[in-house]
């Protein structure tokens, strides 16, 4: 399926101004269909890792197409419930949180994964065998696109280290815990199917210890393409491997284990665009800076992870190609792309930054007291404003004048 056309994007920039995030609901549906097809021979459940993008309209769309919702905070869970997702379709994988948040999750009736011995002990004392729970483990596997988004290695804060299995089992016994699932998320942007199958091997070895297990949660982390040459996770191959894995387990244990995945980027990265207007062109030696009306306050991925995001000049698609270094308007170095070949850029042109759906708006801020951008959702060919751009009052909201 094609990306949104330059004409569509330009019309949205014209109507709603820039900077603006644009999301294509069809693209999300298409990505979900691909997952369903790839895993059709297996018993797999998908939870959208909504930390990638929590606009309630996106949550609603994702739930409507049949995908469940994975949350990393109690407020994400409340947003999912707010849009009408049933509690049993909501998963909450906590990290570093106070036990009261887990209690709240239990009171909401959602699925809970626990990632510390300390909270597991408190959970046992509070609920014993009454509430099923999953355990997030740290398998000591190095995986993912870069260290900042790698979570399964032996120096990571995430999950209970696998070498503490004895302590986990002691707690399970002491409180008669109902361990319904195991969870491992090794990182984001994992290209290799082998990493997921390594996780499957870790689960296999643990199964005999947890007789009430029903699901094995392998987290998210599927790699998407940022440029044409990018190698992405081979979803079809992974689906086939998971089906084989489940058949083997069934033969061995005489029971079925459902696999869970928590894709974030896979569902929403490519659906999103950040549209921004060129404020100034500046020649400096051999470099031409194109200074745009957005910055690291709106899309931090290029600066934080050295992420590559494709950029196109949608206002002048037939212009001659020249090299530009695209920079933001924040009082700090915020380079979106260095020496990118773009169709001739003029002040006032609108640039589209691609792969902006995941961890774009969601990680935005009001740094430099600038407004957060608007958000638009294209649904069945129609563009809907789904979040207003901030205004001055938003900068003052919650501030308390005392002088
Ligand atoms: N499940 C868990 C437990 C996670 O921690 C994450 C992401 C996911 C699922 C979804 O991973 P995904 O499918 O989106 O790769 N801000 C960074 C990514 C941080 C990912 C945090 N955890 C970035 O923009 O690259």
Coordinates of C-alpha atoms and ligand atoms in Angstrom, one line a residue:
X1 CA 0.0 0.0 0.0
X2 CA 1.2 3.5 -0.8
X3 CA 2.1 6.0 1.8
X4 CA -0.2 9.1 2.0
X5 CA 0.3 11.2 -1.2
X6 CA 2.1 14.5 -1.2
X7 CA -1.2 16.1 -2.3
X8 CA -3.0 14.7 0.8
X9 CA -0.2 15.8 3.1
X10 CA 0.0 19.3 1.5
X11 CA -3.8 19.8 1.8
X12 CA -3.6 18.9 5.6
X13 CA -0.7 21.3 6.1
X14 CA -2.7 23.9 4.3
X15 CA -5.9 23.4 6.4
X16 CA -4.3 22.7 9.8
X17 CA -1.0 24.6 9.6
X18 CA 2.3 23.3 10.7
X19 CA 3.9 21.7 12.6
X20 CA 1.4 18.9 12.5
X21 CA 1.5 15.1 13.0
X22 CA -0.5 13.1 10.4
X23 CA -1.5 9.5 11.0
X24 CA -2.9 7.1 8.3
X25 CA -5.4 4.7 9.9
X26 CA -5.3 2.5 6.8
X27 CA -1.6 1.9 7.3
X28 CA -2.2 0.8 10.8
X29 CA -4.8 -1.7 9.7
X30 CA -2.5 -2.9 6.9
X31 CA 0.3 -3.6 9.4
X32 CA -2.1 -5.4 11.7
X33 CA -3.4 -7.6 8.8
X34 CA 0.2 -8.5 7.9
X35 CA 0.8 -9.6 11.5
X36 CA -2.4 -11.7 11.5
X37 CA -1.5 -13.3 8.2
X38 CA 2.1 -14.1 9.3
X39 CA 0.9 -15.7 12.5
X40 CA -2.2 -17.4 11.1
X41 CA -0.9 -20.9 11.8
X42 CA -0.1 -20.1 15.4
X43 CA -2.1 -19.2 18.5
X44 CA -1.0 -15.7 19.0
X45 CA -2.4 -12.6 20.5
X46 CA -1.3 -9.0 19.8
X47 CA -1.3 -6.1 22.2
X48 CA -0.5 -2.7 20.7
X49 CA 2.3 -1.2 22.8
X50 CA 0.5 2.1 23.1
X51 CA 3.5 3.9 24.6
X52 CA 4.3 4.5 20.9
X53 CA 1.3 6.7 20.4
X54 CA -1.7 7.2 22.8
X55 CA -4.0 9.5 21.0
X56 CA -7.4 8.1 22.0
X57 CA -8.5 7.9 18.4
X58 CA -5.6 5.7 17.5
X59 CA -6.3 3.5 20.5
X60 CA -9.9 3.2 19.4
X61 CA -8.9 2.4 15.8
X62 CA -6.4 -0.2 17.0
X63 CA -9.0 -1.9 19.3
X64 CA -11.6 -1.7 16.6
X65 CA -9.5 -3.7 14.1
X66 CA -9.1 -6.4 16.8
X67 CA -5.8 -5.7 18.4
X68 CA -5.5 -5.6 22.2
X69 CA -3.6 -2.9 24.1
X70 CA -0.3 -3.1 26.0
X71 CA 0.4 -0.4 28.6
X72 CA 3.5 0.7 30.4
X73 CA 1.7 3.0 32.9
X74 CA -1.6 3.0 34.7
X75 CA -2.6 6.1 32.8
X76 CA -2.1 4.3 29.5
X77 CA -4.4 1.6 30.8
X78 CA -6.9 4.1 31.9
X79 CA -6.9 5.7 28.4
X80 CA -7.5 2.3 26.9
X81 CA -10.4 1.6 29.2
X82 CA -11.6 5.2 28.6
X83 CA -12.1 4.4 24.9
X84 CA -14.1 1.3 25.8
X85 CA -11.5 -1.5 25.5
X86 CA -12.6 -4.3 27.8
X87 CA -10.2 -4.9 30.8
X88 CA -9.3 -8.4 29.7
X89 CA -8.0 -6.9 26.5
X90 CA -5.6 -4.6 28.3
X91 CA -2.2 -5.6 29.5
X92 CA -0.1 -3.7 31.9
X93 CA 3.6 -4.4 32.1
X94 CA 5.0 -2.4 34.9
X95 CA 8.5 -1.3 35.5
X96 CA 10.0 0.4 38.5
X97 CA 6.6 1.4 39.9
X98 CA 5.1 1.7 43.4
X99 CA 3.0 -1.3 44.4
X100 CA -0.1 0.9 44.7
X101 CA -0.1 1.2 40.9
X102 CA -0.3 -2.6 40.6
X103 CA -3.2 -2.6 43.1
X104 CA -4.9 -0.1 40.9
X105 CA -4.4 -2.3 37.9
X106 CA -5.9 -5.2 39.7
X107 CA -8.9 -3.1 40.7
X108 CA -9.4 -2.3 37.0
X109 CA -9.3 -6.0 36.2
X110 CA -6.6 -5.8 33.6
X111 CA -3.7 -8.3 32.9
X112 CA -0.6 -7.6 34.9
X113 CA 3.0 -8.4 34.4
X114 CA 5.4 -7.8 37.3
X115 CA 9.0 -7.1 36.9
X116 CA 10.6 -7.1 40.4
X117 CA 10.9 -9.6 43.2
X118 CA 9.9 -6.8 45.6
X119 CA 6.5 -6.2 43.9
X120 CA 6.0 -10.0 43.3
X121 CA 6.3 -10.5 47.1
X122 CA 3.8 -7.7 47.8
X123 CA 1.5 -9.1 45.1
X124 CA 1.7 -12.5 46.7
X125 CA 0.9 -11.1 50.2
X126 CA -2.1 -9.2 48.8
X127 CA -3.6 -11.6 46.3
X128 CA -2.1 -15.0 46.8
X129 CA -3.7 -17.3 44.2
X130 CA -6.7 -15.0 43.6
X131 CA -5.4 -12.9 40.7
X132 CA -3.5 -14.4 37.8
X133 CA -0.2 -12.6 37.1
X134 CA 2.7 -12.7 34.6
X135 CA 6.3 -12.4 35.5
X136 CA 8.7 -10.2 33.4
X137 CA 12.1 -11.8 33.2
X138 CA 15.4 -10.5 32.1
X139 CA 17.1 -13.2 30.0
X140 CA 20.5 -11.6 29.7
X141 CA 20.3 -11.4 25.9
X142 CA 21.7 -8.4 24.1
X143 CA 19.3 -7.3 21.4
X144 CA 17.8 -4.3 19.7
X145 CA 18.8 -1.4 17.5
X146 CA 21.0 0.4 20.0
X147 CA 21.9 0.3 23.7
X148 CA 19.3 3.0 24.7
X149 CA 16.5 0.7 23.4
X150 CA 18.0 -2.6 24.5
X151 CA 16.3 -4.1 27.6
X152 CA 17.2 -7.8 27.9
X153 CA 20.9 -7.6 28.6
X154 CA 22.6 -8.3 31.9
X155 CA 23.0 -4.7 32.9
X156 CA 19.4 -3.7 32.2
X157 CA 16.9 -2.5 34.9
X158 CA 14.0 -4.4 33.2
X159 CA 12.6 -7.7 34.4
X160 CA 13.7 -10.1 37.1
X161 CA 17.1 -11.4 36.3
X162 CA 16.7 -15.0 35.2
X163 CA 19.5 -16.1 37.5
X164 CA 17.1 -15.3 40.4
X165 CA 14.7 -18.1 39.4
X166 CA 15.1 -19.8 42.7
X167 CA 13.9 -16.7 44.5
X168 CA 11.0 -16.4 42.1
X169 CA 10.0 -20.0 42.8
X170 CA 10.3 -19.5 46.6
X171 CA 7.8 -16.6 46.3
X172 CA 5.5 -18.6 44.1
X173 CA 5.5 -21.4 46.6
X174 CA 5.2 -19.1 49.7
X175 CA 2.2 -17.3 48.4
X176 CA 0.7 -20.0 46.1
X177 CA 0.9 -17.4 43.3
X178 CA -1.1 -18.0 40.1
X179 CA 1.6 -17.5 37.5
X180 CA -0.4 -17.4 34.2
X181 CA 2.3 -16.0 32.0
X182 CA 6.0 -15.3 31.5
X183 CA 7.2 -12.1 29.7
X184 CA 10.4 -11.2 28.0
X185 CA 11.0 -8.0 26.0
X186 CA 14.6 -7.8 24.8
X187 CA 14.5 -4.5 23.0
X188 CA 13.2 -2.4 20.2
X189 CA 14.2 -2.7 16.5
X190 CA 15.2 -6.4 16.6
X191 CA 15.9 -7.5 13.1
X192 CA 16.7 -11.2 13.8
X193 CA 14.0 -13.8 14.1
X194 CA 16.7 -15.8 16.0
X195 CA 16.5 -13.4 18.9
X196 CA 12.8 -14.2 19.4
X197 CA 13.5 -17.9 19.1
X198 CA 16.2 -17.6 21.7
X199 CA 13.6 -16.1 24.0
X200 CA 11.4 -19.1 23.1
X201 CA 14.2 -21.4 24.2
X202 CA 14.4 -19.6 27.5
X203 CA 10.7 -20.0 28.0
X204 CA 10.9 -23.7 27.1
X205 CA 13.4 -24.3 29.8
X206 CA 11.2 -22.6 32.4
X207 CA 7.9 -24.2 31.6
X208 CA 8.2 -27.2 34.0
X209 CA 8.5 -24.7 36.9
X210 CA 5.2 -23.0 36.3
X211 CA 2.4 -25.6 35.9
X212 CA -0.4 -23.0 35.5
X213 CA 1.2 -21.1 32.6
X214 CA -1.2 -20.2 29.7
X215 CA 0.7 -17.5 27.8
X216 CA 4.3 -16.7 26.8
X217 CA 4.7 -13.0 26.1
X218 CA 7.6 -12.1 23.8
X219 CA 7.2 -8.3 24.0
X220 CA 7.5 -6.0 21.0
X221 CA 10.5 -4.8 19.1
X222 CA 9.8 -5.7 15.4
X223 CA 12.0 -3.7 13.2
X224 CA 10.4 -1.5 10.5
X225 CA 12.0 0.2 7.5
X226 CA 13.1 3.8 7.7
X227 CA 14.6 3.7 4.3
X228 CA 14.2 1.4 1.3
X229 CA 17.4 -0.5 2.0
X230 CA 16.6 -1.3 5.6
X231 CA 16.4 -4.9 6.7
X232 CA 13.2 -5.5 8.7
X233 CA 12.1 -8.3 10.9
X234 CA 11.0 -11.2 8.7
X235 CA 7.5 -11.5 10.2
X236 CA 6.4 -14.4 8.0
X237 CA 9.4 -16.4 9.1
X238 CA 8.8 -15.5 12.7
X239 CA 5.1 -16.6 12.4
X240 CA 6.1 -19.9 11.0
X241 CA 8.8 -20.5 13.7
X242 CA 6.3 -19.6 16.5
X243 CA 3.8 -22.1 15.0
X244 CA 6.5 -24.8 15.0
X245 CA 7.5 -23.8 18.6
X246 CA 3.9 -24.1 19.8
X247 CA 3.4 -27.5 18.2
X248 CA 6.6 -28.8 19.8
X249 CA 5.4 -27.6 23.2
X250 CA 2.0 -29.2 22.7
X251 CA 3.7 -32.5 21.8
X252 CA 5.9 -32.3 24.9
X253 CA 3.5 -31.0 27.5
X254 CA 0.1 -32.1 26.1
X255 CA -1.2 -28.5 26.4
X256 CA -1.3 -25.3 24.4
X257 CA 0.6 -22.1 25.2
X258 CA -0.6 -18.9 23.6
X259 CA 2.1 -16.5 22.5
X260 CA 1.7 -12.8 23.1
X261 CA 3.4 -10.0 21.2
X262 CA 3.4 -6.2 22.0
X263 CA 4.2 -4.4 18.8
X264 CA 4.5 -0.6 18.9
X265 CA 6.6 0.6 16.0
X266 CA 5.4 -2.2 13.8
X267 CA 1.8 -0.9 14.0
X268 CA 2.3 2.9 14.0
X269 CA 5.8 4.0 12.9
X270 CA 5.1 4.1 9.2
X271 CA 1.6 5.5 9.6
X272 CA 2.9 8.8 10.8
X273 CA 4.3 12.0 9.2
X274 CA 5.5 15.2 10.8
X275 CA 4.8 18.1 8.5
X276 CA 6.9 21.2 9.0
X277 CA 7.4 24.5 7.2
X278 CA 10.8 25.9 6.1
X279 CA 11.4 29.1 8.0
X280 CA 14.9 30.0 6.8
X281 CA 17.5 28.9 4.4
X282 CA 21.1 29.6 5.5
X283 CA 24.2 29.0 3.5
X284 CA 27.3 28.2 5.5
X285 CA 30.4 27.1 3.6
X286 CA 29.2 24.1 1.6
X287 CA 26.2 23.5 3.7
X288 CA 22.7 24.8 3.2
X289 CA 20.7 24.7 6.4
X290 CA 17.0 24.4 6.0
X291 CA 15.6 25.6 9.3
X292 CA 12.1 24.3 9.9
X293 CA 9.3 25.2 12.3
X294 CA 9.7 22.1 14.5
X295 CA 12.5 20.7 16.6
X296 CA 13.6 18.1 19.1
X297 CA 10.7 19.2 21.2
X298 CA 8.4 17.5 18.7
X299 CA 10.5 14.7 17.4
X300 CA 13.5 13.7 19.4
X301 CA 14.4 10.4 17.8
X302 CA 17.1 11.7 15.4
X303 CA 18.9 13.4 18.3
X304 CA 18.3 10.8 21.0
X305 CA 18.9 7.7 19.0
X306 CA 20.6 8.9 15.9
X307 CA 17.5 7.7 14.1
X308 CA 17.2 8.1 10.4
X309 CA 13.9 9.6 9.3
X310 CA 13.3 10.1 5.6
X311 CA 12.5 13.7 4.6
X312 CA 10.7 14.9 1.5
X313 CA 9.9 18.4 0.2
X314 CA 6.2 18.0 -0.6
X315 CA 5.8 21.5 -1.9
X316 CA 8.2 21.2 -4.8
X317 CA 8.4 17.5 -5.8
X318 CA 9.7 18.3 -9.3
X319 CA 12.4 20.7 -8.2
X320 CA 16.1 19.9 -8.9
X321 CA 17.8 17.9 -6.2
X322 CA 20.2 19.7 -3.9
X323 CA 21.8 18.8 -0.5
X324 CA 20.3 20.4 2.6
X325 CA 21.0 19.9 6.3
X326 CA 17.5 20.1 7.9
X327 CA 17.5 21.6 11.4
X328 CA 14.9 22.5 13.9
X329 CA 14.1 25.8 15.7
X330 CA 15.1 24.8 19.2
X331 CA 17.9 26.7 20.9
X332 CA 20.1 23.6 20.9
X333 CA 21.5 21.5 18.1
X334 CA 18.5 19.6 16.6
X335 CA 19.4 18.1 13.2
X336 CA 16.8 16.0 11.5
X337 CA 19.1 15.1 8.5
X338 CA 22.6 16.0 7.3
X339 CA 23.2 16.7 3.7
X340 CA 20.0 15.2 2.5
X341 CA 19.2 15.3 -1.2
X342 CA 15.9 17.2 -1.4
X343 CA 14.0 18.7 -4.3
X344 CA 14.9 22.4 -4.3
X345 CA 13.8 23.8 -1.0
X346 CA 12.4 27.4 -0.7
X347 CA 11.4 29.3 2.4
X348 CA 7.7 28.5 3.0
X349 CA 7.9 24.9 1.5
X350 CA 6.5 22.1 3.6
X351 CA 8.7 19.2 4.4
X352 CA 7.4 15.8 5.5
X353 CA 9.3 13.7 8.0
X354 CA 8.5 10.0 7.7
X355 CA 8.1 7.2 10.2
X356 CA 6.9 9.8 12.7
X357 CA 4.0 7.7 14.1
X358 CA 5.8 5.9 16.9
X359 CA 7.5 7.8 19.7
X360 CA 7.0 11.1 17.9
X361 CA 4.2 13.1 19.4
X362 CA 4.4 10.8 22.4
X363 CA 7.9 11.9 23.4
X364 CA 7.2 15.6 22.6
X365 CA 7.5 18.4 25.1
X366 CA 7.1 22.2 25.5
X367 CA 10.9 22.8 25.6
X368 CA 11.7 26.4 24.8
X369 CA 8.1 27.1 25.7
X370 CA 7.0 26.1 22.3
X371 CA 3.6 24.6 21.6
X372 CA 3.1 20.9 21.1
X373 CA 1.9 20.3 17.5
X374 CA -1.6 19.4 16.3
X375 CA -2.5 15.8 15.3
X376 CA -4.6 14.7 12.4
X377 CA -5.9 11.2 11.6
X378 CA -6.8 10.2 8.0
X379 CA -9.7 7.8 8.3
X380 CA -11.4 6.4 5.2
X381 CA -9.9 9.1 3.1
X382 CA -10.9 12.0 5.3
X383 CA -8.6 14.1 7.5
X384 CA -9.8 14.7 11.1
X385 CA -8.2 16.9 13.6
X386 CA -7.6 14.7 16.7
X387 CA -5.6 17.1 18.8
X388 CA -5.5 20.9 18.8
X389 CA -2.1 22.6 18.7
X390 CA -1.2 24.0 22.1
X391 CA -2.0 27.6 22.7
X392 CA -0.5 30.1 25.1
X393 CA -2.9 29.1 27.9
X394 CA -1.5 25.6 27.8
X395 CA 1.9 26.9 28.8
X396 CA 0.4 28.5 31.9
X397 CA -1.9 25.7 32.8
X398 CA -0.8 24.2 36.2
X399 CA 1.6 27.0 36.9
X400 CA 0.9 28.8 40.2
X401 CA 2.0 32.4 40.4
X402 CA 3.3 33.2 43.9
X403 CA 5.2 36.4 43.3
Ligands
LIG1 N1 6.8 -4.1 25.1 C1 7.6 -3.5 26.1 C2 7.6 -4.1 27.4 C3 8.4 -2.4 25.7 O1 9.2 -1.9 26.7 C4 8.3 -1.8 24.4 C5 9.0 -0.6 24.1 C6 7.4 -2.4 23.5 C7 6.7 -3.6 23.9 C8 7.3 -1.9 22.1 O2 8.4 -1.9 21.4 P1 8.4 -1.6 19.8 O3 7.6 -2.7 19.1 O4 7.8 -0.2 19.7 O5 9.8 -1.6 19.4 N2 11.5 5.6 22.2 C9 12.3 4.5 21.6 C10 11.7 3.2 21.7 C11 11.5 2.8 23.2 C12 10.9 1.4 23.3 C13 10.4 1.2 24.7 N3 9.8 0.0 24.9 C14 12.4 4.9 20.1 O6 11.8 5.9 19.7 O7 13.1 4.2 19.4

